[in-house]
GROMACS .gro file of C-alpha atoms in nm:
model
  315
    1MET     CA    1  -0.883   0.113   2.607
    2SER     CA    2  -0.963   0.451   2.489
    3LYS     CA    3  -1.206   0.581   2.229
    4LEU     CA    4  -0.927   0.705   2.038
    5GLN     CA    5  -0.731   0.393   2.093
    6LYS     CA    6  -0.999   0.212   1.902
    7THR     CA    7  -0.933   0.436   1.580
    8ALA     CA    8  -0.797   0.172   1.285
    9TYR     CA    9  -0.486   0.356   1.183
   10GLY     CA   10  -0.291   0.322   0.848
   11GLY     CA   11  -0.017   0.399   0.705
   12GLN     CA   12   0.246   0.346   0.405
   13ALA     CA   13   0.606   0.370   0.380
   14VAL     CA   14   0.795   0.620   0.209
   15ILE     CA   15   1.187   0.678   0.075
   16GLU     CA   16   1.344   0.660   0.446
   17GLY     CA   17   1.040   0.715   0.638
   18VAL     CA   18   0.652   0.637   0.715
   19MET     CA   19   0.382   0.820   0.697
   20PHE     CA   20   0.076   0.748   0.927
   21GLY     CA   21  -0.270   0.869   0.904
   22GLY     CA   22  -0.566   0.944   1.091
   23LYS     CA   23  -0.930   1.088   0.996
   24LYS     CA   24  -0.788   1.419   0.942
   25ILE     CA   25  -0.431   1.428   0.981
   26MET     CA   26  -0.168   1.240   0.769
   27VAL     CA   27   0.223   1.245   0.959
   28THR     CA   28   0.504   1.136   0.736
   29ALA     CA   29   0.838   1.108   0.955
   30ILE     CA   30   1.160   1.053   0.758
   31ARG     CA   31   1.531   1.031   0.875
   32ARG     CA   32   1.762   1.299   0.711
   33LYS     CA   33   2.093   1.258   0.616
   34ASP     CA   34   2.247   1.375   0.948
   35GLN     CA   35   2.062   1.111   1.141
   36SER     CA   36   1.768   1.363   1.256
   37ILE     CA   37   1.392   1.294   1.188
   38GLU     CA   38   1.193   1.585   1.058
   39TYR     CA   39   0.761   1.554   1.014
   40PHE     CA   40   0.562   1.623   0.720
   41GLN     CA   41   0.206   1.711   0.784
   42SER     CA   42  -0.120   1.755   0.583
   43SER     CA   43  -0.489   1.734   0.629
   44ARG     CA   44  -0.683   1.424   0.471
   45ARG     CA   45  -0.806   1.569   0.158
   46SER     CA   46  -1.116   1.444   0.042
   47ASN     CA   47  -1.428   1.574  -0.149
   48ARG     CA   48  -1.777   1.483  -0.129
   49VAL     CA   49  -1.847   1.249  -0.351
   50LEU     CA   50  -1.581   1.009  -0.253
   51THR     CA   51  -1.668   1.109   0.133
   52ALA     CA   52  -2.013   0.956  -0.009
   53LEU     CA   53  -1.858   0.684  -0.203
   54LYS     CA   54  -1.673   0.595   0.120
   55LYS     CA   55  -2.042   0.445   0.276
   56ILE     CA   56  -2.131   0.209   0.003
   57PRO     CA   57  -2.023  -0.100  -0.007
   58PHE     CA   58  -1.843  -0.267  -0.309
   59LEU     CA   59  -1.749   0.119  -0.426
   60ARG     CA   60  -1.620   0.235  -0.111
   61GLY     CA   61  -1.271   0.025  -0.227
   62ILE     CA   62  -1.260   0.229  -0.531
   63ALA     CA   63  -1.310   0.556  -0.338
   64ALA     CA   64  -1.057   0.489  -0.082
   65ILE     CA   65  -0.763   0.340  -0.355
   66ILE     CA   66  -0.848   0.768  -0.519
   67GLU     CA   67  -0.823   0.863  -0.179
   68ALA     CA   68  -0.485   0.734  -0.041
   69SER     CA   69  -0.331   0.798  -0.358
   70ALA     CA   70  -0.420   1.189  -0.392
   71ASN     CA   71  -0.318   1.222  -0.016
   72GLY     CA   72  -0.015   1.000  -0.031
   73THR     CA   73   0.124   1.232  -0.311
   74GLN     CA   74   0.253   1.503  -0.099
   75HIS     CA   75   0.424   1.290   0.127
   76LEU     CA   76   0.615   1.092  -0.085
   77ASN     CA   77   0.731   1.394  -0.313
   78PHE     CA   78   0.845   1.521   0.059
   79SER     CA   79   1.059   1.217   0.134
   80SER     CA   80   1.218   1.198  -0.218
   81GLU     CA   81   1.319   1.538  -0.200
   82ARG     CA   82   1.460   1.565   0.124
   83TYR     CA   83   1.569   1.194   0.265
   84ASP     CA   84   1.935   1.244   0.122
   85VAL     CA   85   2.000   1.618   0.145
   86HIS     CA   86   2.178   1.744   0.431
   87PRO     CA   87   1.920   2.007   0.586
   88ASN     CA   88   2.207   2.289   0.534
   89GLU     CA   89   2.134   2.263   0.196
   90ASP     CA   90   1.758   2.245   0.191
   91ASP     CA   91   1.739   2.640   0.040
   92VAL     CA   92   2.000   2.494  -0.252
   93ILE     CA   93   1.832   2.128  -0.366
   94LYS     CA   94   1.932   2.184  -0.731
   95GLU     CA   95   1.633   2.130  -0.977
   96GLU     CA   96   1.833   1.850  -1.168
   97LYS     CA   97   1.832   1.706  -0.830
   98LYS     CA   98   1.442   1.743  -0.827
   99GLU     CA   99   1.388   1.558  -1.175
  100SER     CA  100   1.608   1.288  -1.113
  101LYS     CA  101   1.464   1.139  -0.853
  102LEU     CA  102   1.056   1.156  -1.010
  103SER     CA  103   1.182   0.783  -1.103
  104LEU     CA  104   1.247   0.706  -0.746
  105ILE     CA  105   0.913   0.873  -0.653
  106LEU     CA  106   0.699   0.663  -0.908
  107GLY     CA  107   0.899   0.348  -0.827
  108VAL     CA  108   0.789   0.364  -0.454
  109ALA     CA  109   0.403   0.479  -0.585
  110THR     CA  110   0.379   0.178  -0.800
  111ILE     CA  111   0.367  -0.049  -0.524
  112GLY     CA  112   0.102   0.145  -0.368
  113VAL     CA  113  -0.134   0.223  -0.682
  114LEU     CA  114  -0.002  -0.152  -0.864
  115SER     CA  115  -0.372  -0.231  -0.881
  116PHE     CA  116  -0.508   0.158  -0.977
  117LEU     CA  117  -0.521   0.303  -1.325
  118PHE     CA  118  -0.190   0.224  -1.540
  119GLY     CA  119  -0.062  -0.049  -1.373
  120LYS     CA  120  -0.405  -0.220  -1.308
  121VAL     CA  121  -0.464  -0.225  -1.625
  122LEU     CA  122  -0.133  -0.321  -1.801
  123PHE     CA  123  -0.118  -0.610  -1.509
  124THR     CA  124  -0.453  -0.708  -1.620
  125LEU     CA  125  -0.447  -0.720  -2.001
  126ILE     CA  126  -0.072  -0.877  -2.044
  127PRO     CA  127  -0.172  -1.170  -1.903
  128VAL     CA  128  -0.484  -1.212  -2.109
  129PHE     CA  129  -0.272  -1.186  -2.439
  130LEU     CA  130  -0.015  -1.437  -2.289
  131ALA     CA  131  -0.339  -1.694  -2.192
  132ASN     CA  132  -0.463  -1.664  -2.542
  133LEU     CA  133  -0.168  -1.801  -2.713
  134THR     CA  134  -0.211  -2.084  -2.507
  135ARG     CA  135  -0.576  -2.147  -2.664
  136PRO     CA  136  -0.476  -2.397  -2.940
  137ILE     CA  137  -0.400  -2.614  -2.652
  138PHE     CA  138  -0.666  -2.526  -2.364
  139ALA     CA  139  -0.942  -2.386  -2.537
  140SER     CA  140  -1.219  -2.422  -2.260
  141ASP     CA  141  -1.299  -2.092  -2.096
  142LEU     CA  142  -1.217  -2.201  -1.721
  143ALA     CA  143  -0.878  -2.353  -1.874
  144GLN     CA  144  -0.829  -1.996  -2.017
  145VAL     CA  145  -0.920  -1.793  -1.723
  146VAL     CA  146  -0.678  -2.023  -1.444
  147ILE     CA  147  -0.396  -1.992  -1.697
  148GLU     CA  148  -0.474  -1.632  -1.716
  149SER     CA  149  -0.471  -1.586  -1.353
  150PHE     CA  150  -0.175  -1.791  -1.321
  151PHE     CA  151   0.029  -1.518  -1.564
  152LYS     CA  152  -0.092  -1.253  -1.375
  153LEU     CA  153   0.036  -1.377  -1.015
  154LEU     CA  154   0.329  -1.501  -1.156
  155LEU     CA  155   0.368  -1.155  -1.333
  156LEU     CA  156   0.295  -0.980  -1.012
  157LEU     CA  157   0.534  -1.151  -0.794
  158GLY     CA  158   0.797  -1.128  -1.042
  159TYR     CA  159   0.747  -0.732  -1.064
  160ILE     CA  160   0.764  -0.720  -0.641
  161TYR     CA  161   1.079  -0.950  -0.590
  162ALA     CA  162   1.257  -0.775  -0.887
  163ILE     CA  163   1.180  -0.431  -0.748
  164SER     CA  164   1.293  -0.558  -0.362
  165GLN     CA  165   1.639  -0.640  -0.482
  166THR     CA  166   1.707  -0.295  -0.564
  167PRO     CA  167   1.870  -0.102  -0.254
  168LEU     CA  168   1.590   0.155  -0.239
  169ILE     CA  169   1.335  -0.032  -0.290
  170LYS     CA  170   1.469  -0.291   0.000
  171ARG     CA  171   1.536   0.011   0.271
  172VAL     CA  172   1.108   0.120   0.146
  173PHE     CA  173   1.037  -0.258   0.205
  174GLN     CA  174   1.193  -0.236   0.560
  175TYR     CA  175   1.013   0.081   0.657
  176HIS     CA  176   0.757  -0.121   0.538
  177GLY     CA  177   0.807  -0.380   0.784
  178ALA     CA  178   0.840  -0.088   1.066
  179GLU     CA  179   0.493   0.026   0.998
  180HIS     CA  180   0.309  -0.279   1.052
  181LYS     CA  181   0.477  -0.366   1.377
  182VAL     CA  182   0.420  -0.022   1.474
  183ILE     CA  183   0.057  -0.065   1.420
  184ASN     CA  184   0.032  -0.458   1.557
  185ALA     CA  185   0.222  -0.267   1.872
  186TYR     CA  186  -0.029   0.000   1.924
  187GLU     CA  187  -0.347  -0.255   1.870
  188ASN     CA  188  -0.216  -0.507   2.096
  189ASN     CA  189  -0.188  -0.228   2.364
  190GLN     CA  190   0.227  -0.299   2.372
  191GLU     CA  191   0.417  -0.013   2.462
  192LEU     CA  192   0.569   0.181   2.158
  193THR     CA  193   0.935   0.129   2.274
  194VAL     CA  194   1.176  -0.032   2.002
  195LYS     CA  195   1.213  -0.313   2.163
  196SER     CA  196   0.845  -0.367   2.201
  197VAL     CA  197   0.732  -0.281   1.815
  198GLN     CA  198   1.052  -0.483   1.706
  199ALA     CA  199   0.889  -0.811   1.872
  200GLN     CA  200   0.624  -0.752   1.649
  201SER     CA  201   0.501  -0.929   1.351
  202ARG     CA  202   0.577  -0.715   1.021
  203LEU     CA  203   0.282  -0.914   0.849
  204HIS     CA  204  -0.085  -0.760   0.896
  205TYR     CA  205  -0.416  -0.853   0.743
  206ARG     CA  206  -0.520  -0.476   0.623
  207CYS     CA  207  -0.232  -0.385   0.398
  208GLY     CA  208  -0.240  -0.324   0.057
  209SER     CA  209  -0.031  -0.556  -0.045
  210SER     CA  210  -0.307  -0.835   0.037
  211PHE     CA  211  -0.566  -0.626  -0.177
  212ILE     CA  212  -0.313  -0.670  -0.472
  213LEU     CA  213  -0.332  -1.035  -0.441
  214PHE     CA  214  -0.702  -1.030  -0.359
  215THR     CA  215  -0.752  -0.884  -0.693
  216VAL     CA  216  -0.612  -1.166  -0.863
  217VAL     CA  217  -0.802  -1.430  -0.754
  218VAL     CA  218  -1.107  -1.255  -0.667
  219GLY     CA  219  -1.045  -1.136  -1.027
  220MET     CA  220  -1.032  -1.497  -1.190
  221PHE     CA  221  -1.370  -1.630  -1.023
  222VAL     CA  222  -1.557  -1.273  -1.166
  223TYR     CA  223  -1.405  -1.335  -1.499
  224LEU     CA  224  -1.542  -1.678  -1.541
  225LEU     CA  225  -1.886  -1.537  -1.541
  226VAL     CA  226  -1.822  -1.382  -1.872
  227PRO     CA  227  -1.672  -1.541  -2.194
  228THR     CA  228  -1.294  -1.505  -2.297
  229ASP     CA  229  -1.366  -1.580  -2.697
  230PRO     CA  230  -1.315  -1.336  -2.922
  231LEU     CA  231  -1.026  -1.200  -2.798
  232TRP     CA  232  -1.183  -0.871  -2.837
  233LEU     CA  233  -1.464  -0.920  -2.626
  234ARG     CA  234  -1.222  -1.068  -2.333
  235VAL     CA  235  -1.040  -0.759  -2.372
  236VAL     CA  236  -1.291  -0.533  -2.339
  237ASN     CA  237  -1.471  -0.709  -2.062
  238ARG     CA  238  -1.175  -0.717  -1.822
  239LEU     CA  239  -1.135  -0.355  -1.906
  240ALA     CA  240  -1.497  -0.303  -1.766
  241LEU     CA  241  -1.448  -0.543  -1.481
  242ILE     CA  242  -1.189  -0.375  -1.324
  243PRO     CA  243  -1.421  -0.161  -1.122
  244VAL     CA  244  -1.635  -0.448  -1.032
  245VAL     CA  245  -1.278  -0.671  -0.931
  246LEU     CA  246  -1.162  -0.360  -0.719
  247GLY     CA  247  -1.498  -0.309  -0.525
  248LEU     CA  248  -1.539  -0.687  -0.432
  249SER     CA  249  -1.122  -0.733  -0.365
  250PHE     CA  250  -1.150  -0.447  -0.122
  251GLU     CA  251  -1.468  -0.593   0.062
  252VAL     CA  252  -1.279  -0.947   0.052
  253LEU     CA  253  -0.969  -0.763   0.219
  254GLN     CA  254  -1.236  -0.597   0.527
  255LEU     CA  255  -1.347  -0.959   0.584
  256THR     CA  256  -1.059  -1.131   0.642
  257ASN     CA  257  -0.986  -0.875   0.884
  258LYS     CA  258  -1.312  -0.903   1.057
  259VAL     CA  259  -1.231  -1.319   1.107
  260ARG     CA  260  -0.890  -1.266   1.186
  261HIS     CA  261  -0.928  -1.364   1.552
  262VAL     CA  262  -1.134  -1.652   1.460
  263PRO     CA  263  -0.958  -1.970   1.458
  264VAL     CA  264  -1.160  -2.154   1.147
  265LEU     CA  265  -1.192  -1.858   0.928
  266ARG     CA  266  -0.824  -1.663   0.980
  267PHE     CA  267  -0.656  -1.848   0.703
  268LEU     CA  268  -0.884  -1.677   0.471
  269GLY     CA  269  -0.623  -1.344   0.497
  270TYR     CA  270  -0.342  -1.597   0.469
  271PRO     CA  271  -0.242  -1.544   0.061
  272GLY     CA  272  -0.216  -1.198   0.165
  273LEU     CA  273   0.016  -1.214   0.449
  274TRP     CA  274   0.200  -1.436   0.250
  275LEU     CA  275   0.278  -1.193  -0.031
  276GLN     CA  276   0.379  -0.973   0.244
  277LEU     CA  277   0.696  -1.193   0.286
  278LEU     CA  278   0.774  -0.994  -0.045
  279THR     CA  279   0.697  -0.651   0.006
  280THR     CA  280   0.798  -0.660   0.396
  281LYS     CA  281   1.149  -0.655   0.506
  282GLU     CA  282   1.253  -0.677   0.888
  283PRO     CA  283   1.347  -0.323   0.977
  284LYS     CA  284   1.611  -0.216   1.131
  285ASP     CA  285   1.598  -0.015   1.473
  286ASP     CA  286   1.694   0.293   1.344
  287GLN     CA  287   1.414   0.218   1.103
  288VAL     CA  288   1.177   0.144   1.372
  289GLU     CA  289   1.247   0.451   1.588
  290VAL     CA  290   1.146   0.647   1.285
  291ALA     CA  291   0.797   0.472   1.251
  292ILE     CA  292   0.726   0.508   1.584
  293ALA     CA  293   0.842   0.907   1.592
  294SER     CA  294   0.566   0.943   1.328
  295PHE     CA  295   0.291   0.760   1.496
  296GLN     CA  296   0.350   0.931   1.774
  297GLU     CA  297   0.352   1.279   1.626
  298LEU     CA  298  -0.041   1.182   1.477
  299LEU     CA  299  -0.119   1.095   1.836
  300ARG     CA  300   0.011   1.412   1.974
  301ILE     CA  301  -0.156   1.601   1.706
  302GLU     CA  302  -0.514   1.450   1.720
  303ASN     CA  303  -0.470   1.461   2.114
  304GLU     CA  304  -0.429   1.810   2.106
  305GLY     CA  305  -0.694   1.854   1.846
  306LYS     CA  306  -0.488   2.075   1.599
  307SER     CA  307  -0.559   2.060   1.239
  308VAL     CA  308  -0.313   2.141   0.950
  309THR     CA  309  -0.420   2.353   0.634
  310GLY     CA  310  -0.222   2.235   0.416
  311GLY     CA  311   0.131   2.066   0.375
  312GLU     CA  312   0.382   2.162   0.683
  313GLN     CA  313   0.721   2.073   0.735
  314VAL     CA  314   0.799   2.033   1.109
  315SER     CA  315   1.188   2.005   1.219
   0.00000   0.00000   0.00000
């Protein structure tokens, strides 16, 4: 296996396509309305602070989330604005059509940043208030933390299941499965053909979905260290501990990925894989074809040593 092949690549599903990222370049391929495949390339943007934080355990997870969110926005916009427009109409895309797609962009982005910013705060605080309603029956701190974690898990699963029933998100989850299959084929030294890629698992240990679930599990243990009463202090603690939970959860995710080939320890990553049964769907051949095209384009650019100064569309 060459040095390039040992690179740990990552990606994410976008509307009607897949984005893959290397160390310096990010490439998205989408299926256009005329069934052609179009690419979008951009350099991986970062800054000194994030680069420094990514080298520090327990802080690198937060830096990675911020960087991934910032870098992925361009690619989400590209896919949402062009996936259902015929290439002949690219120059006359109506402004109102762009505006109508804003909700689609937010719907897809929420999955990727569910444990970050507003989404994380929302999914952290709602379970707190729900659990506090049961205090007359379950008064101890231990019981309150367990019940709070149960509500958080229930809310998370319910939310993902609900949006997965919409046609758009269902297709995004199919592309999510295609992304995982390509990465698995690559890491298992398999050919990047539709047949070979389809034979791979749609689940992967490094998936962001696993990270979301780990925030629930890790959060439960962290919250046991602080009081749950009075309510105002509980709310303050939960908000203040969000960076701690995110940082620890990222380290757990990295650990489960490192030990995934150890028979006794590989089960540690199973909860995250189980959640991926909701956030990924079995892709169709044409969706796998798009994912393969995106990944191969990334490899081609890296092999040629090219650089991309900004967002760039390639037919």
